[in-house]
Amino acid sequence: MSEYILSCESTVDLNPAIFKEYDLNVICFHYYLDGIEHVDDFGQSLPLSEFYNKMVQGAMTKTSQINVEEFINYFEPFLKQGKDILHLCLSSGISGVLNSANTAKQILEDKYPDRKIIVVDSLAASSGFGLLVVKLANLKKQGYSIDELANYAINHRLEVNHWFFSSDLTFFVRGGRISKAAGFFGTALKICPLLNVSNEGKLIPREKIRTKKKAIQACANKMFELANNGINYDEDCYISHSNCYEDAYEVKKLIEEHFPKLKDRVKIFDIGTTIGSHTGPGTVALFFFGKAREN
């Protein structure tokens, strides 16, 4: 069996220490802050708190997906070392980065006919993408071949549940996800929209919840309802947030109180600059393995 690497993108929104722990390789998106280009590098070059504060102060953000040339330059050194590649992309329902990765794959397979490159659409985002990748890393350690791991990812990716809520509608209005009128009345009524990622990997508003306290409970309730094995859920659970740790911690407490057999404590991560450019501050997202997404 040929040696292979497991690869992902910075939109997994994990702690960089995890990449070393699980032997994960990562390629980074880029973003623009008031027209200046930055690397989406988990807040290492620009602290995420500063990034979100700048957004609140009116800074304009724009994201830039990884292009074909970047993928070629990233993939090729592994191929030269005689390694195959399994790469997972940010959901195609959110970004076109899958197309860039597949184009680079086609170019490099012609150049390295003895090597294998598999590109998989994660249909996931933020730390839900990360949750799937860490699951795959554990299976790789158990001896899964590249084909077995790719098939597992494809067959189980829809089991990664994503549930988000936001207490600040400003950036949902700016991004066109809700109208200015809806944003105005939503803010006045303290509406926190509850969203999830569909089976097509798209971010979809599902419920309008009044007050943040109720949104926190509603988010946790989705895991109570949908998690694998119910109260006996024994896998990982991740939460990510955009500059609102206290809200994320409230969700964490509810989850840990309800699920005594969790694989580990609930892990809280920051929403990075690529996803955060669209959500803005005030967003909390919960990720777990559960009932497969159907719509």
mmCIF file of C-alpha atoms in Angstrom:
data_model
loop_
_atom_site.group_PDB
_atom_site.id
_atom_site.type_symbol
_atom_site.label_atom_id
_atom_site.label_comp_id
_atom_site.label_asym_id
_atom_site.label_seq_id
_atom_site.Cartn_x
_atom_site.Cartn_y
_atom_site.Cartn_z
ATOM 1 C CA MET A 1 0.000 0.000 0.000
ATOM 2 C CA SER A 2 1.440 3.353 -1.061
ATOM 3 C CA GLU A 3 2.119 5.988 1.564
ATOM 4 C CA TYR A 4 -0.349 8.863 1.436
ATOM 5 C CA ILE A 5 -1.040 12.152 3.140
ATOM 6 C CA LEU A 6 -4.350 13.500 4.432
ATOM 7 C CA SER A 7 -4.893 17.118 3.463
ATOM 8 C CA CYS A 8 -7.459 19.844 4.110
ATOM 9 C CA GLU A 9 -7.935 23.613 4.002
ATOM 10 C CA SER A 10 -7.725 26.385 6.573
ATOM 11 C CA THR A 11 -11.528 26.557 6.631
ATOM 12 C CA VAL A 12 -11.511 23.545 9.004
ATOM 13 C CA ASP A 13 -11.253 26.169 11.791
ATOM 14 C CA LEU A 14 -9.193 24.055 14.198
ATOM 15 C CA ASN A 15 -6.344 24.828 16.555
ATOM 16 C CA PRO A 16 -3.017 24.564 14.643
ATOM 17 C CA ALA A 17 -1.697 22.179 17.320
ATOM 18 C CA ILE A 18 -4.207 19.605 16.082
ATOM 19 C CA PHE A 19 -2.495 19.464 12.695
ATOM 20 C CA LYS A 20 0.691 18.197 14.318
ATOM 21 C CA GLU A 21 -1.173 15.827 16.608
ATOM 22 C CA TYR A 22 -3.028 14.173 13.726
ATOM 23 C CA ASP A 23 -0.394 14.574 10.994
ATOM 24 C CA LEU A 24 -2.675 16.762 8.877
ATOM 25 C CA ASN A 25 -1.497 18.914 5.988
ATOM 26 C CA VAL A 26 -3.222 22.250 5.373
ATOM 27 C CA ILE A 27 -3.421 24.771 2.551
ATOM 28 C CA CYS A 28 -4.676 28.253 3.392
ATOM 29 C CA PHE A 29 -7.309 30.501 1.888
ATOM 30 C CA HIS A 30 -6.669 34.241 1.590
ATOM 31 C CA TYR A 31 -8.808 37.195 2.542
ATOM 32 C CA TYR A 32 -8.757 40.951 2.091
ATOM 33 C CA LEU A 33 -9.254 43.445 4.903
ATOM 34 C CA ASP A 34 -9.876 46.939 3.539
ATOM 35 C CA GLY A 35 -8.193 45.872 0.315
ATOM 36 C CA ILE A 36 -5.050 44.433 1.938
ATOM 37 C CA GLU A 37 -4.434 40.727 1.344
ATOM 38 C CA HIS A 38 -3.874 38.403 4.311
ATOM 39 C CA VAL A 39 -3.510 34.644 4.786
ATOM 40 C CA ASP A 40 -6.259 32.775 6.600
ATOM 41 C CA ASP A 41 -3.759 31.277 9.058
ATOM 42 C CA PHE A 42 -5.827 30.684 12.224
ATOM 43 C CA GLY A 43 -5.116 34.142 13.599
ATOM 44 C CA GLN A 44 -1.345 33.712 13.669
ATOM 45 C CA SER A 45 -0.536 36.780 11.547
ATOM 46 C CA LEU A 46 -3.556 38.860 12.659
ATOM 47 C CA PRO A 47 -5.267 37.937 15.950
ATOM 48 C CA LEU A 48 -8.871 36.959 15.324
ATOM 49 C CA SER A 49 -10.145 39.302 18.027
ATOM 50 C CA GLU A 50 -8.507 42.176 16.138
ATOM 51 C CA PHE A 51 -9.974 40.938 12.845
ATOM 52 C CA TYR A 52 -13.517 40.922 14.248
ATOM 53 C CA ASN A 53 -13.051 44.271 15.988
ATOM 54 C CA LYS A 54 -12.036 45.778 12.664
ATOM 55 C CA MET A 55 -15.201 44.371 11.086
ATOM 56 C CA VAL A 56 -17.301 46.005 13.803
ATOM 57 C CA GLN A 57 -15.510 49.282 13.137
ATOM 58 C CA GLY A 58 -16.549 49.091 9.472
ATOM 59 C CA ALA A 59 -13.610 47.382 7.754
ATOM 60 C CA MET A 60 -14.609 45.667 4.500
ATOM 61 C CA THR A 61 -13.709 42.008 4.050
ATOM 62 C CA LYS A 62 -13.475 39.843 0.966
ATOM 63 C CA THR A 63 -12.361 36.229 0.685
ATOM 64 C CA SER A 64 -10.190 34.620 -1.979
ATOM 65 C CA GLN A 65 -10.345 30.893 -2.640
ATOM 66 C CA ILE A 66 -7.248 28.831 -3.369
ATOM 67 C CA ASN A 67 -6.436 28.868 -7.083
ATOM 68 C CA VAL A 68 -5.137 26.112 -9.360
ATOM 69 C CA GLU A 69 -1.509 27.275 -9.280
ATOM 70 C CA GLU A 70 -1.509 27.325 -5.483
ATOM 71 C CA PHE A 71 -2.838 23.776 -5.386
ATOM 72 C CA ILE A 72 -0.205 22.583 -7.856
ATOM 73 C CA ASN A 73 2.580 24.151 -5.789
ATOM 74 C CA TYR A 74 1.118 22.621 -2.632
ATOM 75 C CA PHE A 75 0.458 19.097 -3.978
ATOM 76 C CA GLU A 76 3.597 18.585 -6.061
ATOM 77 C CA PRO A 77 6.193 18.242 -3.263
ATOM 78 C CA PHE A 78 4.218 15.311 -1.794
ATOM 79 C CA LEU A 79 4.079 13.621 -5.202
ATOM 80 C CA LYS A 80 7.833 14.108 -5.671
ATOM 81 C CA GLN A 81 8.316 12.305 -2.344
ATOM 82 C CA GLY A 82 6.397 9.327 -3.755
ATOM 83 C CA LYS A 83 3.280 9.979 -1.666
ATOM 84 C CA ASP A 84 -0.348 9.835 -2.747
ATOM 85 C CA ILE A 85 -2.803 12.545 -1.649
ATOM 86 C CA LEU A 86 -6.305 12.516 -0.170
ATOM 87 C CA HIS A 87 -7.506 16.110 -0.055
ATOM 88 C CA LEU A 88 -10.794 17.344 1.402
ATOM 89 C CA CYS A 89 -12.274 20.628 0.230
ATOM 90 C CA LEU A 90 -14.567 23.174 1.829
ATOM 91 C CA SER A 91 -18.190 22.485 0.830
ATOM 92 C CA SER A 92 -18.969 23.111 -2.842
ATOM 93 C CA GLY A 93 -22.224 24.668 -1.636
ATOM 94 C CA ILE A 94 -20.199 27.511 -0.136
ATOM 95 C CA SER A 95 -17.096 27.831 -2.319
ATOM 96 C CA GLY A 96 -15.797 26.922 -5.767
ATOM 97 C CA VAL A 97 -12.464 25.733 -4.372
ATOM 98 C CA LEU A 98 -13.325 22.112 -5.291
ATOM 99 C CA ASN A 99 -13.019 23.046 -8.974
ATOM 100 C CA SER A 100 -9.530 24.486 -8.457
ATOM 101 C CA ALA A 101 -8.377 21.371 -6.588
ATOM 102 C CA ASN A 102 -9.754 19.051 -9.275
ATOM 103 C CA THR A 103 -8.098 21.029 -12.073
ATOM 104 C CA ALA A 104 -4.748 20.839 -10.265
ATOM 105 C CA LYS A 105 -5.302 17.093 -9.747
ATOM 106 C CA GLN A 106 -5.823 16.541 -13.490
ATOM 107 C CA ILE A 107 -2.707 18.492 -14.400
ATOM 108 C CA LEU A 108 -0.526 16.679 -11.867
ATOM 109 C CA GLU A 109 -1.847 13.198 -12.646
ATOM 110 C CA ASP A 110 -0.593 13.631 -16.200
ATOM 111 C CA LYS A 111 2.819 14.596 -14.834
ATOM 112 C CA TYR A 112 2.901 11.882 -12.140
ATOM 113 C CA PRO A 113 1.010 8.915 -13.640
ATOM 114 C CA ASP A 114 2.183 6.541 -10.890
ATOM 115 C CA ARG A 115 0.743 8.674 -8.121
ATOM 116 C CA LYS A 116 -2.844 8.973 -6.923
ATOM 117 C CA ILE A 117 -4.664 12.185 -5.992
ATOM 118 C CA ILE A 118 -8.191 11.946 -4.591
ATOM 119 C CA VAL A 119 -10.184 15.134 -4.024
ATOM 120 C CA VAL A 120 -13.344 14.899 -1.907
ATOM 121 C CA ASP A 121 -16.040 17.518 -1.400
ATOM 122 C CA SER A 122 -16.514 17.578 2.377
ATOM 123 C CA LEU A 123 -19.986 19.197 2.088
ATOM 124 C CA ALA A 124 -18.925 20.716 5.418
ATOM 125 C CA ALA A 125 -17.626 24.006 6.769
ATOM 126 C CA SER A 126 -15.790 25.524 9.715
ATOM 127 C CA SER A 127 -15.159 23.131 12.601
ATOM 128 C CA GLY A 128 -17.698 20.709 11.106
ATOM 129 C CA PHE A 129 -15.196 20.305 8.277
ATOM 130 C CA GLY A 130 -12.584 19.926 11.017
ATOM 131 C CA LEU A 131 -14.648 17.306 12.850
ATOM 132 C CA LEU A 132 -14.809 15.182 9.700
ATOM 133 C CA VAL A 133 -11.094 15.566 8.982
ATOM 134 C CA VAL A 134 -10.069 14.556 12.525
ATOM 135 C CA LYS A 135 -12.331 11.494 12.262
ATOM 136 C CA LEU A 136 -10.551 10.541 9.042
ATOM 137 C CA ALA A 137 -7.145 11.130 10.640
ATOM 138 C CA ASN A 138 -8.038 8.665 13.403
ATOM 139 C CA LEU A 139 -9.127 6.075 10.833
ATOM 140 C CA LYS A 140 -5.895 6.637 8.883
ATOM 141 C CA LYS A 141 -3.963 5.834 12.078
ATOM 142 C CA GLN A 142 -5.965 2.612 12.311
ATOM 143 C CA GLY A 143 -4.626 1.516 8.927
ATOM 144 C CA TYR A 144 -7.263 2.610 6.402
ATOM 145 C CA SER A 145 -5.959 2.755 2.837
ATOM 146 C CA ILE A 146 -6.403 5.931 0.809
ATOM 147 C CA ASP A 147 -9.355 4.420 -1.082
ATOM 148 C CA GLU A 148 -11.005 3.130 2.081
ATOM 149 C CA LEU A 149 -10.642 6.532 3.713
ATOM 150 C CA ALA A 150 -11.994 8.411 0.690
ATOM 151 C CA ASN A 151 -15.000 6.075 0.543
ATOM 152 C CA TYR A 152 -15.624 6.552 4.262
ATOM 153 C CA ALA A 153 -15.567 10.336 3.831
ATOM 154 C CA ILE A 154 -18.052 10.215 0.964
ATOM 155 C CA ASN A 155 -20.362 7.746 2.718
ATOM 156 C CA HIS A 156 -20.400 9.525 6.097
ATOM 157 C CA ARG A 157 -19.897 13.240 5.369
ATOM 158 C CA LEU A 158 -23.617 14.037 5.645
ATOM 159 C CA GLU A 159 -23.615 12.712 9.203
ATOM 160 C CA VAL A 160 -21.687 15.818 10.273
ATOM 161 C CA ASN A 161 -24.416 18.076 11.657
ATOM 162 C CA HIS A 162 -23.869 21.860 11.643
ATOM 163 C CA TRP A 163 -26.097 24.210 13.647
ATOM 164 C CA PHE A 164 -25.375 27.951 13.837
ATOM 165 C CA PHE A 165 -26.962 30.960 15.430
ATOM 166 C CA SER A 166 -25.991 34.611 15.318
ATOM 167 C CA SER A 167 -26.739 37.431 17.728
ATOM 168 C CA ASP A 168 -25.539 40.091 15.239
ATOM 169 C CA LEU A 169 -27.394 40.328 11.915
ATOM 170 C CA THR A 170 -25.223 43.116 10.494
ATOM 171 C CA PHE A 171 -23.059 40.882 8.361
ATOM 172 C CA PHE A 172 -25.892 38.614 7.242
ATOM 173 C CA VAL A 173 -27.499 41.759 5.800
ATOM 174 C CA ARG A 174 -24.206 42.894 4.262
ATOM 175 C CA GLY A 175 -23.712 39.478 2.656
ATOM 176 C CA GLY A 176 -27.258 39.421 1.276
ATOM 177 C CA ARG A 177 -28.447 36.447 3.330
ATOM 178 C CA ILE A 178 -31.248 38.553 4.795
ATOM 179 C CA SER A 179 -32.798 41.818 3.594
ATOM 180 C CA LYS A 180 -32.122 45.183 5.209
ATOM 181 C CA ALA A 181 -35.742 45.344 6.360
ATOM 182 C CA ALA A 182 -35.583 41.861 7.891
ATOM 183 C CA GLY A 183 -32.285 42.763 9.530
ATOM 184 C CA PHE A 184 -33.741 45.947 11.005
ATOM 185 C CA PHE A 185 -36.808 44.254 12.472
ATOM 186 C CA GLY A 186 -34.779 41.210 13.500
ATOM 187 C CA THR A 187 -32.393 43.377 15.470
ATOM 188 C CA ALA A 188 -35.240 45.335 17.069
ATOM 189 C CA LEU A 189 -36.957 42.098 18.118
ATOM 190 C CA LYS A 190 -33.677 40.458 19.209
ATOM 191 C CA ILE A 191 -34.064 37.689 16.624
ATOM 192 C CA CYS A 192 -31.227 35.171 16.417
ATOM 193 C CA PRO A 193 -31.574 33.097 13.232
ATOM 194 C CA LEU A 194 -30.809 29.384 13.574
ATOM 195 C CA LEU A 195 -29.148 27.971 10.473
ATOM 196 C CA ASN A 196 -27.668 24.673 9.364
ATOM 197 C CA VAL A 197 -25.726 23.213 6.452
ATOM 198 C CA SER A 198 -27.943 21.243 4.078
ATOM 199 C CA ASN A 199 -27.232 17.955 2.305
ATOM 200 C CA GLU A 200 -25.970 20.065 -0.610
ATOM 201 C CA GLY A 201 -23.480 21.768 1.674
ATOM 202 C CA LYS A 202 -25.304 25.107 1.622
ATOM 203 C CA LEU A 203 -25.922 27.345 4.623
ATOM 204 C CA ILE A 204 -29.700 27.528 5.107
ATOM 205 C CA PRO A 205 -31.740 29.615 7.617
ATOM 206 C CA ARG A 206 -34.087 27.249 9.477
ATOM 207 C CA GLU A 207 -35.722 29.069 12.406
ATOM 208 C CA LYS A 208 -36.124 32.577 13.802
ATOM 209 C CA ILE A 209 -35.511 32.520 17.543
ATOM 210 C CA ARG A 210 -36.177 35.482 19.783
ATOM 211 C CA THR A 211 -33.380 36.240 22.267
ATOM 212 C CA LYS A 212 -29.908 34.827 22.426
ATOM 213 C CA LYS A 213 -30.680 32.732 25.517
ATOM 214 C CA LYS A 214 -33.355 30.807 23.620
ATOM 215 C CA ALA A 215 -31.071 30.448 20.599
ATOM 216 C CA ILE A 216 -28.380 28.864 22.777
ATOM 217 C CA GLN A 217 -30.916 26.337 24.057
ATOM 218 C CA ALA A 218 -32.342 25.715 20.579
ATOM 219 C CA CYS A 219 -28.888 25.002 19.195
ATOM 220 C CA ALA A 220 -28.181 22.469 21.943
ATOM 221 C CA ASN A 221 -31.632 20.942 21.430
ATOM 222 C CA LYS A 222 -30.688 20.017 17.875
ATOM 223 C CA MET A 223 -27.931 17.791 19.211
ATOM 224 C CA PHE A 224 -30.287 16.332 21.823
ATOM 225 C CA GLU A 225 -32.628 15.449 18.952
ATOM 226 C CA LEU A 226 -30.227 14.322 16.224
ATOM 227 C CA ALA A 227 -26.991 12.961 17.777
ATOM 228 C CA ASN A 228 -25.899 9.387 17.071
ATOM 229 C CA ASN A 229 -27.021 7.040 19.869
ATOM 230 C CA GLY A 230 -28.954 9.782 21.654
ATOM 231 C CA ILE A 231 -27.838 10.390 25.215
ATOM 232 C CA ASN A 232 -25.157 7.704 24.736
ATOM 233 C CA TYR A 233 -23.334 9.781 22.107
ATOM 234 C CA ASP A 234 -19.663 8.905 22.542
ATOM 235 C CA GLU A 235 -17.902 10.757 19.698
ATOM 236 C CA ASP A 236 -16.257 14.167 19.430
ATOM 237 C CA CYS A 237 -18.261 17.390 19.570
ATOM 238 C CA TYR A 238 -16.878 20.733 18.434
ATOM 239 C CA ILE A 239 -18.096 24.311 18.794
ATOM 240 C CA SER A 240 -16.725 27.311 16.933
ATOM 241 C CA HIS A 241 -17.448 30.984 17.522
ATOM 242 C CA SER A 242 -16.661 34.417 16.130
ATOM 243 C CA ASN A 243 -15.464 36.569 19.011
ATOM 244 C CA CYS A 244 -18.212 35.445 21.424
ATOM 245 C CA TYR A 245 -16.578 32.786 23.588
ATOM 246 C CA GLU A 246 -19.049 33.207 26.462
ATOM 247 C CA ASP A 247 -21.969 32.234 24.213
ATOM 248 C CA ALA A 248 -20.056 29.219 22.911
ATOM 249 C CA TYR A 249 -19.274 28.183 26.481
ATOM 250 C CA GLU A 250 -22.984 28.262 27.385
ATOM 251 C CA VAL A 251 -23.685 25.783 24.575
ATOM 252 C CA LYS A 252 -20.758 23.644 25.709
ATOM 253 C CA LYS A 253 -22.166 23.432 29.254
ATOM 254 C CA LEU A 254 -25.559 22.260 27.994
ATOM 255 C CA ILE A 255 -23.967 19.578 25.815
ATOM 256 C CA GLU A 256 -21.658 18.235 28.511
ATOM 257 C CA GLU A 257 -24.521 18.091 31.021
ATOM 258 C CA HIS A 258 -26.679 16.095 28.606
ATOM 259 C CA PHE A 259 -24.111 13.686 27.108
ATOM 260 C CA PRO A 260 -22.087 11.942 29.864
ATOM 261 C CA LYS A 261 -20.332 9.577 27.433
ATOM 262 C CA LEU A 262 -18.712 12.151 25.143
ATOM 263 C CA LYS A 263 -15.387 10.962 23.744
ATOM 264 C CA ASP A 264 -13.739 14.005 25.288
ATOM 265 C CA ARG A 265 -14.745 17.403 26.611
ATOM 266 C CA VAL A 266 -16.434 19.588 24.001
ATOM 267 C CA LYS A 267 -13.707 21.507 22.153
ATOM 268 C CA ILE A 268 -14.211 25.194 21.375
ATOM 269 C CA PHE A 269 -12.444 26.785 18.387
ATOM 270 C CA ASP A 270 -12.413 30.180 16.699
ATOM 271 C CA ILE A 271 -14.235 30.731 13.438
ATOM 272 C CA GLY A 272 -11.449 31.754 11.088
ATOM 273 C CA THR A 273 -11.254 34.714 8.765
ATOM 274 C CA THR A 274 -12.676 33.011 5.650
ATOM 275 C CA ILE A 275 -15.933 31.877 7.245
ATOM 276 C CA GLY A 276 -15.895 34.830 9.652
ATOM 277 C CA SER A 277 -15.748 37.327 6.783
ATOM 278 C CA HIS A 278 -19.294 36.238 5.931
ATOM 279 C CA THR A 279 -20.769 35.632 9.393
ATOM 280 C CA GLY A 280 -19.144 38.517 11.217
ATOM 281 C CA PRO A 281 -18.799 38.461 15.012
ATOM 282 C CA GLY A 282 -21.510 37.009 17.253
ATOM 283 C CA THR A 283 -21.913 33.605 15.596
ATOM 284 C CA VAL A 284 -21.793 30.272 17.442
ATOM 285 C CA ALA A 285 -21.749 26.926 15.617
ATOM 286 C CA LEU A 286 -22.243 23.410 17.012
ATOM 287 C CA PHE A 287 -20.950 20.296 15.241
ATOM 288 C CA PHE A 288 -21.558 16.620 15.968
ATOM 289 C CA PHE A 289 -22.162 13.273 14.242
ATOM 290 C CA GLY A 290 -25.822 12.463 13.911
ATOM 291 C CA LYS A 291 -28.742 11.808 11.603
ATOM 292 C CA ALA A 292 -27.688 12.277 7.998
ATOM 293 C CA ARG A 293 -28.724 15.616 6.502
ATOM 294 C CA GLU A 294 -31.605 15.148 4.069
ATOM 295 C CA ASN A 295 -32.547 18.611 2.822
#
